[in-house]
Every structure is written in C-alpha cells, then in structure tokens.
JSON list of C-alpha atoms in Angstrom, two decimals:
[
{"chain": "A", "resi": 3, "resn": "UNK", "atom": "CA", "xyz": [-54.82, -23.94, -35.63]},
{"chain": "A", "resi": 4, "resn": "UNK", "atom": "CA", "xyz": [-51.74, -25.81, -36.55]},
{"chain": "A", "resi": 5, "resn": "UNK", "atom": "CA", "xyz": [-50.27, -22.66, -38.23]},
{"chain": "A", "resi": 6, "resn": "UNK", "atom": "CA", "xyz": [-50.85, -20.65, -35.16]},
{"chain": "A", "resi": 7, "resn": "UNK", "atom": "CA", "xyz": [-48.70, -23.19, -33.13]},
{"chain": "A", "resi": 8, "resn": "UNK", "atom": "CA", "xyz": [-45.88, -23.01, -35.43]},
{"chain": "A", "resi": 9, "resn": "UNK", "atom": "CA", "xyz": [-45.80, -19.21, -35.66]},
{"chain": "A", "resi": 10, "resn": "UNK", "atom": "CA", "xyz": [-45.97, -19.15, -31.85]},
{"chain": "A", "resi": 11, "resn": "UNK", "atom": "CA", "xyz": [-42.98, -21.53, -31.68]},
{"chain": "A", "resi": 12, "resn": "UNK", "atom": "CA", "xyz": [-40.95, -19.50, -34.09]},
{"chain": "A", "resi": 13, "resn": "UNK", "atom": "CA", "xyz": [-41.56, -16.35, -32.17]},
{"chain": "A", "resi": 14, "resn": "UNK", "atom": "CA", "xyz": [-40.55, -17.89, -28.82]},
{"chain": "A", "resi": 15, "resn": "UNK", "atom": "CA", "xyz": [-37.43, -19.49, -30.12]},
{"chain": "A", "resi": 16, "resn": "UNK", "atom": "CA", "xyz": [-36.12, -16.31, -31.73]},
{"chain": "A", "resi": 17, "resn": "UNK", "atom": "CA", "xyz": [-36.32, -14.46, -28.51]},
{"chain": "A", "resi": 18, "resn": "UNK", "atom": "CA", "xyz": [-33.37, -16.35, -26.73]},
{"chain": "A", "resi": 19, "resn": "UNK", "atom": "CA", "xyz": [-29.85, -17.40, -27.44]},
{"chain": "A", "resi": 20, "resn": "UNK", "atom": "CA", "xyz": [-28.84, -20.93, -27.80]},
{"chain": "A", "resi": 21, "resn": "UNK", "atom": "CA", "xyz": [-26.19, -22.53, -25.51]},
{"chain": "A", "resi": 22, "resn": "UNK", "atom": "CA", "xyz": [-23.68, -22.67, -28.23]},
{"chain": "A", "resi": 23, "resn": "UNK", "atom": "CA", "xyz": [-24.14, -19.01, -28.95]},
{"chain": "A", "resi": 24, "resn": "UNK", "atom": "CA", "xyz": [-23.59, -18.10, -25.24]},
{"chain": "A", "resi": 25, "resn": "UNK", "atom": "CA", "xyz": [-20.43, -20.38, -25.04]},
{"chain": "A", "resi": 26, "resn": "UNK", "atom": "CA", "xyz": [-18.98, -18.78, -28.16]},
{"chain": "A", "resi": 27, "resn": "UNK", "atom": "CA", "xyz": [-19.47, -15.38, -26.54]},
{"chain": "A", "resi": 28, "resn": "UNK", "atom": "CA", "xyz": [-17.93, -16.33, -23.32]},
{"chain": "A", "resi": 29, "resn": "UNK", "atom": "CA", "xyz": [-14.86, -17.83, -25.06]},
{"chain": "A", "resi": 30, "resn": "UNK", "atom": "CA", "xyz": [-14.41, -14.60, -26.98]},
{"chain": "A", "resi": 31, "resn": "UNK", "atom": "CA", "xyz": [-14.51, -12.63, -23.85]},
{"chain": "A", "resi": 32, "resn": "UNK", "atom": "CA", "xyz": [-12.10, -15.02, -22.00]},
{"chain": "A", "resi": 33, "resn": "UNK", "atom": "CA", "xyz": [-9.58, -14.65, -25.02]},
{"chain": "A", "resi": 34, "resn": "UNK", "atom": "CA", "xyz": [-9.93, -10.81, -24.79]},
{"chain": "A", "resi": 35, "resn": "UNK", "atom": "CA", "xyz": [-9.43, -10.84, -21.16]},
{"chain": "A", "resi": 36, "resn": "UNK", "atom": "CA", "xyz": [-6.40, -13.08, -21.38]},
{"chain": "A", "resi": 37, "resn": "UNK", "atom": "CA", "xyz": [-4.77, -10.59, -23.95]},
{"chain": "A", "resi": 38, "resn": "UNK", "atom": "CA", "xyz": [-5.78, -7.29, -22.33]},
{"chain": "A", "resi": 39, "resn": "UNK", "atom": "CA", "xyz": [-5.43, -7.94, -18.60]},
{"chain": "A", "resi": 40, "resn": "UNK", "atom": "CA", "xyz": [-1.73, -8.53, -18.43]},
{"chain": "A", "resi": 41, "resn": "UNK", "atom": "CA", "xyz": [-1.27, -5.21, -20.32]},
{"chain": "A", "resi": 42, "resn": "UNK", "atom": "CA", "xyz": [-3.49, -3.23, -17.90]},
{"chain": "A", "resi": 43, "resn": "UNK", "atom": "CA", "xyz": [-2.06, -4.88, -14.73]},
{"chain": "A", "resi": 44, "resn": "UNK", "atom": "CA", "xyz": [1.53, -4.07, -15.94]},
{"chain": "A", "resi": 45, "resn": "UNK", "atom": "CA", "xyz": [0.53, -0.38, -16.47]},
{"chain": "A", "resi": 46, "resn": "UNK", "atom": "CA", "xyz": [-0.78, -0.13, -12.99]},
{"chain": "A", "resi": 47, "resn": "UNK", "atom": "CA", "xyz": [2.60, -1.18, -11.53]},
{"chain": "A", "resi": 48, "resn": "UNK", "atom": "CA", "xyz": [4.23, 1.28, -13.84]},
{"chain": "A", "resi": 49, "resn": "UNK", "atom": "CA", "xyz": [1.87, 4.10, -12.59]},
{"chain": "A", "resi": 50, "resn": "UNK", "atom": "CA", "xyz": [2.57, 3.26, -8.91]},
{"chain": "A", "resi": 51, "resn": "UNK", "atom": "CA", "xyz": [6.35, 3.38, -9.50]},
{"chain": "A", "resi": 52, "resn": "UNK", "atom": "CA", "xyz": [6.01, 6.68, -11.41]},
{"chain": "A", "resi": 53, "resn": "UNK", "atom": "CA", "xyz": [3.96, 8.12, -8.52]},
{"chain": "A", "resi": 54, "resn": "UNK", "atom": "CA", "xyz": [6.55, 7.05, -5.92]},
{"chain": "A", "resi": 55, "resn": "UNK", "atom": "CA", "xyz": [9.32, 8.87, -8.00]},
{"chain": "A", "resi": 56, "resn": "UNK", "atom": "CA", "xyz": [7.14, 11.97, -8.13]},
{"chain": "A", "resi": 57, "resn": "UNK", "atom": "CA", "xyz": [6.49, 11.85, -4.36]},
{"chain": "A", "resi": 58, "resn": "UNK", "atom": "CA", "xyz": [10.14, 11.53, -3.73]},
{"chain": "A", "resi": 59, "resn": "UNK", "atom": "CA", "xyz": [10.93, 14.41, -5.94]},
{"chain": "A", "resi": 60, "resn": "UNK", "atom": "CA", "xyz": [8.33, 16.48, -4.14]},
{"chain": "A", "resi": 61, "resn": "UNK", "atom": "CA", "xyz": [9.89, 15.61, -0.80]},
{"chain": "A", "resi": 62, "resn": "UNK", "atom": "CA", "xyz": [13.27, 16.68, -2.06]},
{"chain": "A", "resi": 63, "resn": "UNK", "atom": "CA", "xyz": [12.05, 20.13, -3.02]},
{"chain": "A", "resi": 64, "resn": "UNK", "atom": "CA", "xyz": [10.36, 20.34, 0.41]},
{"chain": "A", "resi": 65, "resn": "UNK", "atom": "CA", "xyz": [13.54, 19.23, 2.18]},
{"chain": "A", "resi": 66, "resn": "UNK", "atom": "CA", "xyz": [15.54, 21.83, 0.25]},
{"chain": "A", "resi": 67, "resn": "UNK", "atom": "CA", "xyz": [13.24, 24.49, 1.23]},
{"chain": "A", "resi": 68, "resn": "UNK", "atom": "CA", "xyz": [13.47, 23.33, 4.85]},
{"chain": "A", "resi": 69, "resn": "UNK", "atom": "CA", "xyz": [17.26, 23.58, 4.78]},
{"chain": "A", "resi": 70, "resn": "UNK", "atom": "CA", "xyz": [16.94, 27.22, 3.17]},
{"chain": "A", "resi": 71, "resn": "UNK", "atom": "CA", "xyz": [14.84, 28.21, 6.19]},
{"chain": "A", "resi": 72, "resn": "UNK", "atom": "CA", "xyz": [16.55, 26.34, 8.97]},
{"chain": "A", "resi": 73, "resn": "UNK", "atom": "CA", "xyz": [20.04, 25.73, 7.90]},
{"chain": "A", "resi": 74, "resn": "UNK", "atom": "CA", "xyz": [20.00, 21.96, 7.85]},
{"chain": "A", "resi": 75, "resn": "UNK", "atom": "CA", "xyz": [17.98, 19.06, 6.85]},
{"chain": "A", "resi": 76, "resn": "UNK", "atom": "CA", "xyz": [15.73, 17.31, 9.39]},
{"chain": "A", "resi": 77, "resn": "UNK", "atom": "CA", "xyz": [17.30, 14.50, 11.28]},
{"chain": "A", "resi": 78, "resn": "UNK", "atom": "CA", "xyz": [16.27, 10.89, 10.93]},
{"chain": "A", "resi": 79, "resn": "UNK", "atom": "CA", "xyz": [14.49, 11.20, 14.31]},
{"chain": "A", "resi": 80, "resn": "UNK", "atom": "CA", "xyz": [12.55, 14.15, 13.13]},
{"chain": "A", "resi": 81, "resn": "UNK", "atom": "CA", "xyz": [11.59, 12.26, 9.93]},
{"chain": "A", "resi": 82, "resn": "UNK", "atom": "CA", "xyz": [9.63, 13.63, 7.02]},
{"chain": "A", "resi": 83, "resn": "UNK", "atom": "CA", "xyz": [7.03, 14.78, 9.61]},
{"chain": "A", "resi": 84, "resn": "UNK", "atom": "CA", "xyz": [9.29, 17.93, 9.99]},
{"chain": "A", "resi": 85, "resn": "UNK", "atom": "CA", "xyz": [8.05, 19.00, 6.62]},
{"chain": "A", "resi": 86, "resn": "UNK", "atom": "CA", "xyz": [4.42, 19.11, 7.82]},
{"chain": "A", "resi": 87, "resn": "UNK", "atom": "CA", "xyz": [4.84, 20.36, 11.50]},
{"chain": "A", "resi": 88, "resn": "UNK", "atom": "CA", "xyz": [7.68, 21.84, 13.51]},
{"chain": "A", "resi": 89, "resn": "UNK", "atom": "CA", "xyz": [8.25, 18.43, 15.29]},
{"chain": "A", "resi": 90, "resn": "UNK", "atom": "CA", "xyz": [11.71, 19.44, 16.65]},
{"chain": "A", "resi": 91, "resn": "UNK", "atom": "CA", "xyz": [10.90, 23.01, 17.68]},
{"chain": "A", "resi": 92, "resn": "UNK", "atom": "CA", "xyz": [13.42, 24.12, 14.99]},
{"chain": "A", "resi": 93, "resn": "UNK", "atom": "CA", "xyz": [14.01, 27.89, 14.98]},
{"chain": "A", "resi": 94, "resn": "UNK", "atom": "CA", "xyz": [13.12, 29.59, 11.61]},
{"chain": "A", "resi": 95, "resn": "UNK", "atom": "CA", "xyz": [10.97, 26.75, 10.72]},
{"chain": "A", "resi": 96, "resn": "UNK", "atom": "CA", "xyz": [8.48, 28.20, 8.09]},
{"chain": "A", "resi": 97, "resn": "UNK", "atom": "CA", "xyz": [6.32, 25.29, 6.92]},
{"chain": "A", "resi": 98, "resn": "UNK", "atom": "CA", "xyz": [4.41, 23.37, 6.08]},
{"chain": "A", "resi": 99, "resn": "UNK", "atom": "CA", "xyz": [6.74, 22.61, 3.31]},
{"chain": "A", "resi": 100, "resn": "UNK", "atom": "CA", "xyz": [4.56, 20.00, 1.46]},
{"chain": "A", "resi": 101, "resn": "UNK", "atom": "CA", "xyz": [1.60, 20.95, -0.83]},
{"chain": "A", "resi": 102, "resn": "UNK", "atom": "CA", "xyz": [-1.57, 20.71, 1.24]},
{"chain": "A", "resi": 103, "resn": "UNK", "atom": "CA", "xyz": [0.33, 20.28, 4.45]},
{"chain": "A", "resi": 104, "resn": "UNK", "atom": "CA", "xyz": [0.09, 16.58, 4.23]},
{"chain": "A", "resi": 105, "resn": "UNK", "atom": "CA", "xyz": [2.63, 13.68, 4.16]},
{"chain": "A", "resi": 106, "resn": "UNK", "atom": "CA", "xyz": [1.30, 10.94, 1.97]},
{"chain": "A", "resi": 107, "resn": "UNK", "atom": "CA", "xyz": [2.03, 7.29, 2.09]},
{"chain": "A", "resi": 108, "resn": "UNK", "atom": "CA", "xyz": [3.65, 5.44, -0.91]},
{"chain": "A", "resi": 109, "resn": "UNK", "atom": "CA", "xyz": [1.34, 4.03, -3.58]},
{"chain": "A", "resi": 110, "resn": "UNK", "atom": "CA", "xyz": [1.23, 0.74, -1.70]},
{"chain": "A", "resi": 111, "resn": "UNK", "atom": "CA", "xyz": [0.14, 2.39, 1.59]},
{"chain": "A", "resi": 112, "resn": "UNK", "atom": "CA", "xyz": [3.30, 2.36, 3.46]},
{"chain": "A", "resi": 113, "resn": "UNK", "atom": "CA", "xyz": [5.15, 5.53, 4.76]},
{"chain": "A", "resi": 114, "resn": "UNK", "atom": "CA", "xyz": [8.18, 6.67, 2.96]},
{"chain": "A", "resi": 115, "resn": "UNK", "atom": "CA", "xyz": [11.50, 6.12, 4.77]},
{"chain": "A", "resi": 116, "resn": "UNK", "atom": "CA", "xyz": [13.95, 8.78, 5.43]},
{"chain": "A", "resi": 117, "resn": "UNK", "atom": "CA", "xyz": [17.49, 8.90, 6.83]},
{"chain": "A", "resi": 118, "resn": "UNK", "atom": "CA", "xyz": [19.67, 11.89, 7.53]},
{"chain": "A", "resi": 119, "resn": "UNK", "atom": "CA", "xyz": [22.70, 11.54, 7.81]},
{"chain": "A", "resi": 120, "resn": "UNK", "atom": "CA", "xyz": [22.39, 9.32, 4.68]},
{"chain": "A", "resi": 121, "resn": "UNK", "atom": "CA", "xyz": [24.00, 6.02, 3.71]},
{"chain": "A", "resi": 122, "resn": "UNK", "atom": "CA", "xyz": [24.13, 6.40, -0.17]},
{"chain": "A", "resi": 123, "resn": "UNK", "atom": "CA", "xyz": [26.35, 9.64, -0.74]},
{"chain": "A", "resi": 124, "resn": "UNK", "atom": "CA", "xyz": [23.38, 11.98, -0.99]},
{"chain": "A", "resi": 125, "resn": "UNK", "atom": "CA", "xyz": [22.35, 14.81, 1.32]},
{"chain": "A", "resi": 126, "resn": "UNK", "atom": "CA", "xyz": [19.60, 12.50, 2.73]},
{"chain": "A", "resi": 127, "resn": "UNK", "atom": "CA", "xyz": [17.95, 9.15, 1.87]},
{"chain": "A", "resi": 128, "resn": "UNK", "atom": "CA", "xyz": [14.32, 8.89, 0.83]},
{"chain": "A", "resi": 129, "resn": "UNK", "atom": "CA", "xyz": [13.13, 5.43, -0.12]},
{"chain": "A", "resi": 130, "resn": "UNK", "atom": "CA", "xyz": [10.30, 2.93, -0.24]},
{"chain": "A", "resi": 131, "resn": "UNK", "atom": "CA", "xyz": [9.93, -0.63, -1.51]},
{"chain": "A", "resi": 132, "resn": "UNK", "atom": "CA", "xyz": [7.63, -1.88, -4.18]},
{"chain": "A", "resi": 133, "resn": "UNK", "atom": "CA", "xyz": [5.85, -5.19, -3.40]},
{"chain": "A", "resi": 134, "resn": "UNK", "atom": "CA", "xyz": [8.36, -6.98, -5.60]},
{"chain": "A", "resi": 135, "resn": "UNK", "atom": "CA", "xyz": [11.18, -5.92, -3.11]},
{"chain": "A", "resi": 136, "resn": "UNK", "atom": "CA", "xyz": [12.82, -3.29, -5.51]},
{"chain": "A", "resi": 137, "resn": "UNK", "atom": "CA", "xyz": [13.76, -0.04, -4.02]},
{"chain": "A", "resi": 138, "resn": "UNK", "atom": "CA", "xyz": [12.42, 3.28, -5.19]},
{"chain": "A", "resi": 139, "resn": "UNK", "atom": "CA", "xyz": [14.64, 5.98, -3.88]},
{"chain": "A", "resi": 140, "resn": "UNK", "atom": "CA", "xyz": [16.43, 9.42, -4.39]},
{"chain": "A", "resi": 141, "resn": "UNK", "atom": "CA", "xyz": [19.80, 8.12, -5.03]},
{"chain": "A", "resi": 142, "resn": "UNK", "atom": "CA", "xyz": [18.92, 6.07, -8.00]},
{"chain": "A", "resi": 143, "resn": "UNK", "atom": "CA", "xyz": [16.34, 8.54, -9.58]},
{"chain": "A", "resi": 144, "resn": "UNK", "atom": "CA", "xyz": [18.81, 11.26, -10.53]}
]
C-alpha cells in the first residue's frame, strides 16, 4: 500500500508547475515585452504619420481635379467638404473628387485643416497635428 501512495504522489506532482517555474516564465515574458513593445509602438506612430501624408496627397490630387473643373480651388469657407459635395453651388462642379466620395479624418480622429488662400507659399494649405504637436502638411511633404 505504501508503494501506491508514492506512485499517486509522483503522478499528481508531475501534473503542475512550481512557483519558481511560473516566476521564471513571467520574468522571461516581461523581458520580451520590454524589448518588443517600444519597437511596435514606434512603428504605429510612423504608420499614422505615413497615412496622414498619403491622405494629404490624395486631397491634393482631388483639389487639382476640382480646379481643373471649376477654375479655382475651394475657399477656406468651403473647405475640403467641397471635394465631396457642391457646398458652394460652384458651376462646373463635377465631383465627388475623393475616392468613395468620403472625407476622412486624420489617423488621430481629427478633421484635416484647409486654408485657401494659403499662408505657406503653396496653392493651398492642408495640415493636421500629430499628438506630439508636430505638423503634417502639404508644404513640407514635397
């Protein structure tokens, strides 16, 4: 009978992990997270900035098409909404000029800003601000 108790004890003991084994695994996972997470988080910010630049370039193409049809760029008051609907009842408007007929927000959820006449020596200003306060715009991306 003594042999049966020992064999049952060994069987039950081999089914679980010791506290030390669990702590070692947790420490290894924490080290991996400390190394990998900063790289992944940095990539997400880079991807958002790249998306904002791409969105601005799409708006530039749409604005150029708007000007080809109507003879001028939309005013600041009309805004980028003029690329989606004829907000100013502009003659010869032939939109929508944006793909899918939708004006999207920047990657941080804010609308893109538009000014015409511009303040930066371009035909118009399109810009947004990243959470760190840096400007993503059409006058620096060329």
